[in-house]
XYZ file of N, CA and C in Angstrom:
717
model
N 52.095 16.419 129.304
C 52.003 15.893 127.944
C 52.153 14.369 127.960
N 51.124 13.797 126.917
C 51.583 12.218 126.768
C 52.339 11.980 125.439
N 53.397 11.359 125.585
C 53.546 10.927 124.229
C 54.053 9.344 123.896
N 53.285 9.114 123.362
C 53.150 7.835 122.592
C 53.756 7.599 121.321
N 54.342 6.543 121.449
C 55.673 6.281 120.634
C 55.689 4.895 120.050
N 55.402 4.634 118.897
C 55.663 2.822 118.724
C 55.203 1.993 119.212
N 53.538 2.332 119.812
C 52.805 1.347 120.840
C 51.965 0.298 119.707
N 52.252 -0.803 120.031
C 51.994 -2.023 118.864
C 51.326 -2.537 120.088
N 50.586 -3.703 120.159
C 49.795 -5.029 120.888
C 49.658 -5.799 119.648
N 49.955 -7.107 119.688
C 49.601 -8.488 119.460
C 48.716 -9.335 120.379
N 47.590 -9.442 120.272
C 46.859 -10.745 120.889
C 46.711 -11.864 120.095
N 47.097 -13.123 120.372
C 46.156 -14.416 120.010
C 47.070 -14.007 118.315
N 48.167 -14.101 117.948
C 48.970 -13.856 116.681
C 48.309 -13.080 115.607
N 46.938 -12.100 116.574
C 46.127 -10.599 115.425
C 46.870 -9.329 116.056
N 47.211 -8.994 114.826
C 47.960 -7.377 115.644
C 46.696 -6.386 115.868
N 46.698 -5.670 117.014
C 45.659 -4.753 117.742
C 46.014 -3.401 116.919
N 47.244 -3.313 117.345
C 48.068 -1.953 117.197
C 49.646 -2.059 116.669
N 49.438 -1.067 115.655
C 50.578 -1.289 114.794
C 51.033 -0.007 114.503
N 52.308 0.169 115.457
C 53.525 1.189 115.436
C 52.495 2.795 115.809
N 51.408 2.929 117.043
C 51.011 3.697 117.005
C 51.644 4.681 117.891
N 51.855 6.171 117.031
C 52.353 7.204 117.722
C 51.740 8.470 117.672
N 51.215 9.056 118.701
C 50.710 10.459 118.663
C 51.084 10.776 120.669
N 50.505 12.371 120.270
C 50.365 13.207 121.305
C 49.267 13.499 122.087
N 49.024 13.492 123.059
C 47.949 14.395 124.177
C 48.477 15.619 124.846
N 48.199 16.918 124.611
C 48.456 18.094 125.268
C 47.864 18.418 126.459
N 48.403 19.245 127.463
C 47.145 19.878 128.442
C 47.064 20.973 127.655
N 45.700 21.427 128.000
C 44.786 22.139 127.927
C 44.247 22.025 126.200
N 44.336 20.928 125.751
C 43.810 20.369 124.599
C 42.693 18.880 124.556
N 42.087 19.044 123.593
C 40.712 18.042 123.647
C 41.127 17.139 122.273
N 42.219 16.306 122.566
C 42.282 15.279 121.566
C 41.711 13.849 121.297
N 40.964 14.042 119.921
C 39.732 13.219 119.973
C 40.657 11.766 118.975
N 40.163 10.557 119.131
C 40.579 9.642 118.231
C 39.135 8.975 117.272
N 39.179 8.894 116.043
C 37.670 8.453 115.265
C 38.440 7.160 114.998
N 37.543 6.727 114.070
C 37.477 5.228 113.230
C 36.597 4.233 113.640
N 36.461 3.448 112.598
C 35.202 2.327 113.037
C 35.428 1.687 114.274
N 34.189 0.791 114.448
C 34.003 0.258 115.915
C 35.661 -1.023 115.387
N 36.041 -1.835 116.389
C 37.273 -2.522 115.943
C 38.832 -2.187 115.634
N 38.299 -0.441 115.274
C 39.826 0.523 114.777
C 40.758 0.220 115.613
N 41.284 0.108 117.383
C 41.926 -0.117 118.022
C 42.027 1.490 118.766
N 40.961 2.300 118.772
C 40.672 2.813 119.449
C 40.330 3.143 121.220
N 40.271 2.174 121.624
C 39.682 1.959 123.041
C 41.209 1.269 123.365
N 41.424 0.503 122.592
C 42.788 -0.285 123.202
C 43.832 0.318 123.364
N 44.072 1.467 122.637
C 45.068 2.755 123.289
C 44.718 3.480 124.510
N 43.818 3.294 124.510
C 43.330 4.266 126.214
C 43.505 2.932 127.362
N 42.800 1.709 126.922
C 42.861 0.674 127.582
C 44.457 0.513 127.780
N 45.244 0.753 127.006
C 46.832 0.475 127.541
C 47.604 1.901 128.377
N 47.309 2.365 127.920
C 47.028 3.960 128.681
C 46.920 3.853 130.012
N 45.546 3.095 130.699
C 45.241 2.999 131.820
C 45.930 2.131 132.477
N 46.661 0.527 131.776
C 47.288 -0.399 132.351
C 46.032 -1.217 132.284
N 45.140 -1.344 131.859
C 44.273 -2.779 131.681
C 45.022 -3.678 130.309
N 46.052 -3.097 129.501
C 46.394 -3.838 128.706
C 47.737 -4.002 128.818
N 48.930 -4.373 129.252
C 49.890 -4.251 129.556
C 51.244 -4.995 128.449
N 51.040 -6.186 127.724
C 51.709 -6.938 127.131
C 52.317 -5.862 125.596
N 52.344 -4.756 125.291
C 52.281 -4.261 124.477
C 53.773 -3.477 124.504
N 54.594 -3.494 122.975
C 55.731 -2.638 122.581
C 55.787 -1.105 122.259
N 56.490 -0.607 122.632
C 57.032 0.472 122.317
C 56.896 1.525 123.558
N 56.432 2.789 123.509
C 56.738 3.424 125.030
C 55.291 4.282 125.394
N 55.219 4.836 126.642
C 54.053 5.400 126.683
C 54.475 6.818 127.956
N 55.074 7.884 127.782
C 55.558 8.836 128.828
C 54.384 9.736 128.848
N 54.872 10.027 130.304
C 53.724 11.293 130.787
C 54.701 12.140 131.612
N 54.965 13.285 131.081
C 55.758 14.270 131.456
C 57.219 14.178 131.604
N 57.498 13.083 130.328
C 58.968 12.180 130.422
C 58.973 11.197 130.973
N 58.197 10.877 132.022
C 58.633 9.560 132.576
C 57.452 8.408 132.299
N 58.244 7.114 132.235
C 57.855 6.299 131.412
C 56.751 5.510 132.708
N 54.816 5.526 131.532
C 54.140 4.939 132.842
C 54.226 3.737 132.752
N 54.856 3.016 132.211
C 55.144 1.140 132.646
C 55.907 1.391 134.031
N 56.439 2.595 134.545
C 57.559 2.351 135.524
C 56.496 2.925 136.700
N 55.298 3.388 136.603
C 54.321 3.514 137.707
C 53.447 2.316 138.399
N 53.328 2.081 139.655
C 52.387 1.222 139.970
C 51.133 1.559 139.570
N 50.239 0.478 140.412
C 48.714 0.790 139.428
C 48.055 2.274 140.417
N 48.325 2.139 141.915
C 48.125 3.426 142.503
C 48.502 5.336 142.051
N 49.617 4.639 141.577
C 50.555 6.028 140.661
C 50.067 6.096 139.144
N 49.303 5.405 138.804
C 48.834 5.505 136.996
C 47.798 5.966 137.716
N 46.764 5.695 138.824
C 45.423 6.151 138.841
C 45.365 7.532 138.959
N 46.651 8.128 139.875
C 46.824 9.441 140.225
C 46.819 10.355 138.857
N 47.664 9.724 137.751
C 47.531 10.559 136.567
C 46.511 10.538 135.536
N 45.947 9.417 135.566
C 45.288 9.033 134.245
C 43.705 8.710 135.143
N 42.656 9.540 134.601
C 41.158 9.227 135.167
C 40.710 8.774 133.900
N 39.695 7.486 134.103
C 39.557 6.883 132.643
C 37.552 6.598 133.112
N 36.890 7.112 132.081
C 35.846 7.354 132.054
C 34.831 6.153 131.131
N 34.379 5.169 131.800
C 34.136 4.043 130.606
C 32.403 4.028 129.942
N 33.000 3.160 128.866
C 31.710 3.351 128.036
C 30.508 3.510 129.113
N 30.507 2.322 129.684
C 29.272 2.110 130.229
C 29.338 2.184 131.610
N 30.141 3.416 132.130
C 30.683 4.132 133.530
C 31.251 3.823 134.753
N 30.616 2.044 134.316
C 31.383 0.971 135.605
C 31.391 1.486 136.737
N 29.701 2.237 137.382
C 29.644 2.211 138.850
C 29.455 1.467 139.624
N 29.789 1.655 141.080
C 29.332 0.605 141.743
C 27.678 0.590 142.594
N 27.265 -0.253 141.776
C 25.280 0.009 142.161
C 25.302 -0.112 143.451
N 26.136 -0.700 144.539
C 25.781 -0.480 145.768
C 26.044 0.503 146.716
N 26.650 1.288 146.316
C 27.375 2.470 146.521
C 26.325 4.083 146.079
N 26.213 4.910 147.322
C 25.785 6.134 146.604
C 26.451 6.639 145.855
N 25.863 8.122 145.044
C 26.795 8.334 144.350
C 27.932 9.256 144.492
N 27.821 10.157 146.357
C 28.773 10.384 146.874
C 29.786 9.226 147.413
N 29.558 8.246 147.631
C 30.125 7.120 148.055
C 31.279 6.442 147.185
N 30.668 6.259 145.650
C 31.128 6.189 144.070
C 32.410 7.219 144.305
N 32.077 8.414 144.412
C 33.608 9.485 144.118
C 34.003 9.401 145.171
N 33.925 9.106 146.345
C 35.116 9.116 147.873
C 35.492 7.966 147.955
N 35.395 7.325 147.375
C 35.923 5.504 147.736
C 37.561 5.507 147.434
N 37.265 6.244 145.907
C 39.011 6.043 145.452
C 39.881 7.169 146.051
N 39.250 7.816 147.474
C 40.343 9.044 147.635
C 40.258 8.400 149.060
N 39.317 7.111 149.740
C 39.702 7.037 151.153
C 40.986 5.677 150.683
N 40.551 4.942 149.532
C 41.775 4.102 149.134
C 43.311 4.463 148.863
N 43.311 5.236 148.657
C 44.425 6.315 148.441
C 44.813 7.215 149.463
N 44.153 6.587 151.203
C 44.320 7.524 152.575
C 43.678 8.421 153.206
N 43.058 9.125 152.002
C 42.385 10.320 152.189
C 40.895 9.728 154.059
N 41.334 10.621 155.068
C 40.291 10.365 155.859
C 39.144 10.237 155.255
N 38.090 9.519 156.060
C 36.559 9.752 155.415
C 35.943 10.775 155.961
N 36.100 11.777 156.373
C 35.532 12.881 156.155
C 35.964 13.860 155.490
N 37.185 13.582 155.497
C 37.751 14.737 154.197
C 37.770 14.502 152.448
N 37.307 12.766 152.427
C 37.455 12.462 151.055
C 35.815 12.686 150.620
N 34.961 12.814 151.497
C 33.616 12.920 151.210
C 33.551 14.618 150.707
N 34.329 15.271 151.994
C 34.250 16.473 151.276
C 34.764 17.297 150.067
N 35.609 16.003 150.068
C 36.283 16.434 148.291
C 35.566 15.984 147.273
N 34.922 15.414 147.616
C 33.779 14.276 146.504
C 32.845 15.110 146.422
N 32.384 15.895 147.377
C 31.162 17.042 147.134
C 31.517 17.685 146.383
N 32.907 18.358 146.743
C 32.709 19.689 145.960
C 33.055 19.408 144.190
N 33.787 18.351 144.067
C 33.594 17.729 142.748
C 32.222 17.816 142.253
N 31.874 17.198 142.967
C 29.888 16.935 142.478
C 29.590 18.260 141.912
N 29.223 18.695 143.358
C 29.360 20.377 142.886
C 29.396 21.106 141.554
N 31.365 21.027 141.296
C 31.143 21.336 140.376
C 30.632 20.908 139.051
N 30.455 19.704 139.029
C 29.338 19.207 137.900
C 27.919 19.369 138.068
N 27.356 20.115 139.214
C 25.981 20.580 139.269
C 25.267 18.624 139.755
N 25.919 17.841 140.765
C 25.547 16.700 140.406
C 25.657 16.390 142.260
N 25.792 17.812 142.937
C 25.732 17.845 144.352
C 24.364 17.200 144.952
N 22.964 17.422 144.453
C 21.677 17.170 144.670
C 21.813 15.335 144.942
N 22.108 14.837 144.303
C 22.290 13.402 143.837
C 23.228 12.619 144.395
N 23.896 13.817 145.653
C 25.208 12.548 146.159
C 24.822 11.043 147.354
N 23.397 11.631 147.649
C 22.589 10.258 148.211
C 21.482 9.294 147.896
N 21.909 9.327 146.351
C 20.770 8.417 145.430
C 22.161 7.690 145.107
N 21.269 6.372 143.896
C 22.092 5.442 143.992
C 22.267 5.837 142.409
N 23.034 4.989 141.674
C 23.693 4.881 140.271
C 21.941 4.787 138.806
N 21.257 3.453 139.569
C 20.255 2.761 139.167
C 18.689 4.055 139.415
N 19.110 5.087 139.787
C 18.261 6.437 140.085
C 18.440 7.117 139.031
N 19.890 7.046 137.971
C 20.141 8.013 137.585
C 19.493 7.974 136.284
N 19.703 9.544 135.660
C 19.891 9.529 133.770
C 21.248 8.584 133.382
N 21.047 8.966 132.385
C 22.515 8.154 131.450
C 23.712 9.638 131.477
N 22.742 10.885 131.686
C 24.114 12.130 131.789
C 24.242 12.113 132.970
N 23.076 12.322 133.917
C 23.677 12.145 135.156
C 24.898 10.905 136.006
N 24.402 9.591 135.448
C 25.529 8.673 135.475
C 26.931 9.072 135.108
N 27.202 10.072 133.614
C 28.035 10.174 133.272
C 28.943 11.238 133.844
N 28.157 12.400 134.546
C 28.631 13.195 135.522
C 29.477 12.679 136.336
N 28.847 11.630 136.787
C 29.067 10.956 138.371
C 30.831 10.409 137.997
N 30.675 9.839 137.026
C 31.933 9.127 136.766
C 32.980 9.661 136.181
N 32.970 10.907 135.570
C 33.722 12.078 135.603
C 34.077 12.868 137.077
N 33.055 13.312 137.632
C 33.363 13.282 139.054
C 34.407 12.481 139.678
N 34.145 11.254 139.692
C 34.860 10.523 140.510
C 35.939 10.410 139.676
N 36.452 10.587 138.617
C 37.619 10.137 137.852
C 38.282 11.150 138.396
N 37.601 12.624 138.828
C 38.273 14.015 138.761
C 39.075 14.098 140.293
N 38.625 12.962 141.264
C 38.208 13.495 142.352
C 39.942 13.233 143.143
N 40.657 12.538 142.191
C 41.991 12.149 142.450
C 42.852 13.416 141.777
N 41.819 14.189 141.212
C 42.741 15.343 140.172
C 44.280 14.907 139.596
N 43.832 13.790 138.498
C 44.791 13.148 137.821
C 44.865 14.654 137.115
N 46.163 14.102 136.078
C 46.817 15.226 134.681
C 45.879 15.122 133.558
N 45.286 13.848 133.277
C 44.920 13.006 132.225
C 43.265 12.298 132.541
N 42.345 13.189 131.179
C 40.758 12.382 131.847
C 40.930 11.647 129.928
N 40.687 10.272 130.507
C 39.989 10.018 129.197
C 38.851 9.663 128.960
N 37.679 9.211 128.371
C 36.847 9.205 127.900
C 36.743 8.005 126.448
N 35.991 7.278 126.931
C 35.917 6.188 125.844
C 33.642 6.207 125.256
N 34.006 6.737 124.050
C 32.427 6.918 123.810
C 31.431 7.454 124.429
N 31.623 8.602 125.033
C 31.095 9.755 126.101
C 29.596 9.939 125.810
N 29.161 9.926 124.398
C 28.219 9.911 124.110
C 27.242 8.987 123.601
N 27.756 7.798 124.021
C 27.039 6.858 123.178
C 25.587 6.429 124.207
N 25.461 6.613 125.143
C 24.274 6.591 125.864
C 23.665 8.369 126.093
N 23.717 9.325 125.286
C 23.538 10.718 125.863
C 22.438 10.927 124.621
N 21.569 11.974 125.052
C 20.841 12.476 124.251
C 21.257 14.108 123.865
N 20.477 14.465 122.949
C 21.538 15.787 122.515
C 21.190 17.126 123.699
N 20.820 17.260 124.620
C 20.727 18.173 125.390
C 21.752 17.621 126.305
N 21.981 16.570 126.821
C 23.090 15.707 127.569
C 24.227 15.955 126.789
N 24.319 15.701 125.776
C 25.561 15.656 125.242
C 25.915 17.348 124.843
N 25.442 18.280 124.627
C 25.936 19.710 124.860
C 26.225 19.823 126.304
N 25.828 19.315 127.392
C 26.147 19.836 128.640
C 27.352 19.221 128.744
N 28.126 17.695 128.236
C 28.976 17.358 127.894
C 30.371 17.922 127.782
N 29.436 18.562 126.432
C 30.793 19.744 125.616
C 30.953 20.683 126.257
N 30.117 21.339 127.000
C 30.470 22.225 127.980
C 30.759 21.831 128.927
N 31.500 20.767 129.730
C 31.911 20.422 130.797
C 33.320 20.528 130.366
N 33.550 19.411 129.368
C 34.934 19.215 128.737
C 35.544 20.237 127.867
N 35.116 21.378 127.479
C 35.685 22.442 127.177
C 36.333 22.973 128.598
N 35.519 23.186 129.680
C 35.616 24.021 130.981
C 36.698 23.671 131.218
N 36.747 22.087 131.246
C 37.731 21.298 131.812
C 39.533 21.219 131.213
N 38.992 21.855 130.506
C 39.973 22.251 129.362
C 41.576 23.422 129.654
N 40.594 24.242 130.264
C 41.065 25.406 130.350
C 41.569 25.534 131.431
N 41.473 24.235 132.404
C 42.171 24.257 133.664
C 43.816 23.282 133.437
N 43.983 23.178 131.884
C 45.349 22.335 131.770
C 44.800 21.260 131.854
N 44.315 20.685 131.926
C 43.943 19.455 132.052
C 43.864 18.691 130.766
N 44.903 17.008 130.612
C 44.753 16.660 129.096
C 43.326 15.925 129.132
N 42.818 15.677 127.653
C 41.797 15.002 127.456
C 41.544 14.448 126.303
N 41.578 13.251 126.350
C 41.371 12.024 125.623
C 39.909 11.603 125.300
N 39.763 11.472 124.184
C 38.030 10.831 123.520
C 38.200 10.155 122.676
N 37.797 9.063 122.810
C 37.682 8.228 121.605
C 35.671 7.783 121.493
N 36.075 8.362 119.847
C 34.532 8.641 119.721
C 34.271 8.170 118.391
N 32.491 7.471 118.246
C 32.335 7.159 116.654
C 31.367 8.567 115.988
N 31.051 9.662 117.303
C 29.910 10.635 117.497
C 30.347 11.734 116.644
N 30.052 11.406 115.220
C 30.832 12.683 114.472
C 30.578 14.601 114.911
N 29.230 14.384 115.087
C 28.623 15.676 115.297
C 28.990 16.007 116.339
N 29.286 15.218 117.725
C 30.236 15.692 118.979
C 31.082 15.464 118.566
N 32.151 15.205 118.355
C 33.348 15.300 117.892
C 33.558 17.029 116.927
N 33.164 16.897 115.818
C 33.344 18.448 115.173
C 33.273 19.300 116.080
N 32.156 19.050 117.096
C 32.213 20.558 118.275
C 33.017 20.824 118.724
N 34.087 19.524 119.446
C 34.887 19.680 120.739
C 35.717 19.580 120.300
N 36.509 18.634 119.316
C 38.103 18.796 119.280
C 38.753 20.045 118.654
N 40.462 19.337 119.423
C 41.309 20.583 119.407
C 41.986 19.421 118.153
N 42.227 18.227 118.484
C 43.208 17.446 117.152
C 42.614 16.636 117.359
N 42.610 15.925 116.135
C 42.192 14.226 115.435
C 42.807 13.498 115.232
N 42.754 12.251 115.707
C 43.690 11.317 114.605
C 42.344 10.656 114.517
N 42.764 10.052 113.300
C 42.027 9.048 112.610
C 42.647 7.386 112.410
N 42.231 6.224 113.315
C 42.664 4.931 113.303
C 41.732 4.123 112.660
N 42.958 3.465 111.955
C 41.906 2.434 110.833
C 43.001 1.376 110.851
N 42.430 -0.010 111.382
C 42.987 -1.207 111.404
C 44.453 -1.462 112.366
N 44.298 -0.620 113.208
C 45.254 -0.605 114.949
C 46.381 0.819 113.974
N 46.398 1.820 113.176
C 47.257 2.516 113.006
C 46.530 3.598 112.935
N 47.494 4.967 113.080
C 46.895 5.959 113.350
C 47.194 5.886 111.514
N 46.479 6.866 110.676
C 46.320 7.109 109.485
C 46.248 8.400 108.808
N 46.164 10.038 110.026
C 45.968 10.501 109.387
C 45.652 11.621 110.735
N 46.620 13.339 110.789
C 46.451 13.653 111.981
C 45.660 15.262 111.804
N 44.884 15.649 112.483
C 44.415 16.931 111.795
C 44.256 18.061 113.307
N 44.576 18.856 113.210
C 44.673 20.225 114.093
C 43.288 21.288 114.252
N 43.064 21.594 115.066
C 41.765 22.329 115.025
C 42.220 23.485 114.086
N 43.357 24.352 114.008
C 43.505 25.618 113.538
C 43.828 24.968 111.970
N 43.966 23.865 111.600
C 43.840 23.414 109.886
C 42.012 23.195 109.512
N 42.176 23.451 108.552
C 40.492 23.117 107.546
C 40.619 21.568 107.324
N 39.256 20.781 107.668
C 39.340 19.454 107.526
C 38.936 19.546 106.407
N 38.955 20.005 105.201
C 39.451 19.613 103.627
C 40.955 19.514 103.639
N 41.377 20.180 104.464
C 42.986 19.912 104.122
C 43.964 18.107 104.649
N 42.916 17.375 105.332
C 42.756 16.349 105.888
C 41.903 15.387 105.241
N 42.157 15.455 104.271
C 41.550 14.627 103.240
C 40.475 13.417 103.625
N 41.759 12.108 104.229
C 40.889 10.768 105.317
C 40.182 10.855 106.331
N 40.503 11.974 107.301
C 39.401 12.665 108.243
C 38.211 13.107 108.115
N 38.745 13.944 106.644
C 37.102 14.641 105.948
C 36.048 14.044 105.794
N 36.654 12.821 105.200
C 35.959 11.670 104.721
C 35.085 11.383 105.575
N 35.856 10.786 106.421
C 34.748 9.789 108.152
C 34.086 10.673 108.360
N 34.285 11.658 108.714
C 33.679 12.241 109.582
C 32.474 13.190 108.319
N 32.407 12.838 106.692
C 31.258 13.355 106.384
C 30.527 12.191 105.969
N 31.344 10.630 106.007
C 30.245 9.572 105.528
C 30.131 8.817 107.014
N 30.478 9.571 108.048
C 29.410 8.988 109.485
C 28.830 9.808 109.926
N 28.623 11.089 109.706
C 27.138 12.123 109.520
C 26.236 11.148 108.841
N 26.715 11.215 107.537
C 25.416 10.440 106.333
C 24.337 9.078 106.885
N 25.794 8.354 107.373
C 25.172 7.421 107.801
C 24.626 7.422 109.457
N 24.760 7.994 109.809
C 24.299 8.757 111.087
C 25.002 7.593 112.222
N 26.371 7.332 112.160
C 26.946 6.357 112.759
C 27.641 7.245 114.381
């Protein structure tokens, strides 16, 4: 479990994030909405340790990850980015064994863990093409793969779909459901209303660095009044 407690950021005397507190479960798909600017990404971004200057606390299974190095946050937390941040010179078996021979793993045994990752994303065919070969789902495979390939606690996902087309993005939801059911927590921060309704288990809704408003898969989003909202005037507007 993550729980997040009073996580504020100030940059440049603009507050980012203000007094934000929620939960991540395993074997739950907790999604975060709100406009582009909400302070959405910057909770995962502090999450991962790319943002560090920030108050209040951030535990993963009780213990507090400011007190992990950056090797020991990678082990828990796999962070999946907008725009997948591979490395183009690198195959794309190469891409998922890099961070398990950095972490010791021999190179023949981290390759073979990188396969069978692939594998299981059906993304085995492709482990000797390059990044610049790929689709935009196949890219996104790859980097799920490799996030997986350390078998952190924690995958997050920052705009999963914003390069996917809708046959990509159902194979998506069926990855991250699968992925689901193995305990595994999972983090999305998404503006993709129509993926979003499919997959989450809980919502929060952030508007102007605060969470605003928290909703449960087993509640009716009429009963979530500010949620209802976004998520039926960014259908409309097809945001």
């Amino acid at each position: 479990m993550i729980n997040i407690k009073n996580l504020s950021l100030t940059i440049n005397n603009k507050t980012i994030l203000n007094s934000i507190s929620c939960n991540l479960l395993p074997g739950k798909i907790t999604t975060f909405i709100g406009k582009s600017g909400a302070g959405k990404t910057t909770i995962f971004k502090s999450l991962v340790g790319l943002l560090k200057n920030f108050d209040g606390s951030i535990l993963i299974d009780n213990q507090e990850l400011s007190n992990f190095n950056a090797k020991q946050r990678s082990e828990k937390i796999g962070y999946v980015f907008q725009d997948f941040n591979l490395f183009p010179h690198l195959s794309i078996l190469q891409n998922c064994s890099t961070p398990l021979k950095i972490h010791g793993m021999s190179h023949d045994k981290a390759d073979q863990k990188a396969l069978k990752v692939l594998q299981s994303l059906d993304m085995q065919d492709f482990a000797n093409t390059y990044p610049q070969q790929l689709s935009g789902g196949q890219k996104q495979r790859t980097a799920i793969a490799r996030a997986l390939c350390l078998q952190p606690k924690v995958l997050l996902l920052d705009e999963p779909t914003a390069s996917l087309d809708p046959f990509n993005t159902q194979i998506l939801i069926n990855i991250l459901k699968q992925l689901a059911t193995s305990n595994l927590i999972i983090g999305i921060s998404s503006q993709d209303m129509n993926f979003v309704s499919k997959i989450f288990d809980e919502i929060y809704l952030v508007q102007d660095g605060k969470i605003v408003e928290f909703c449960d898969k087993k509640d009716k989003l009429n009963t979530c009044p500010l949620i209802s909202k976004f998520i039926q005037s960014a259908k409309n507007n097809n945001v």
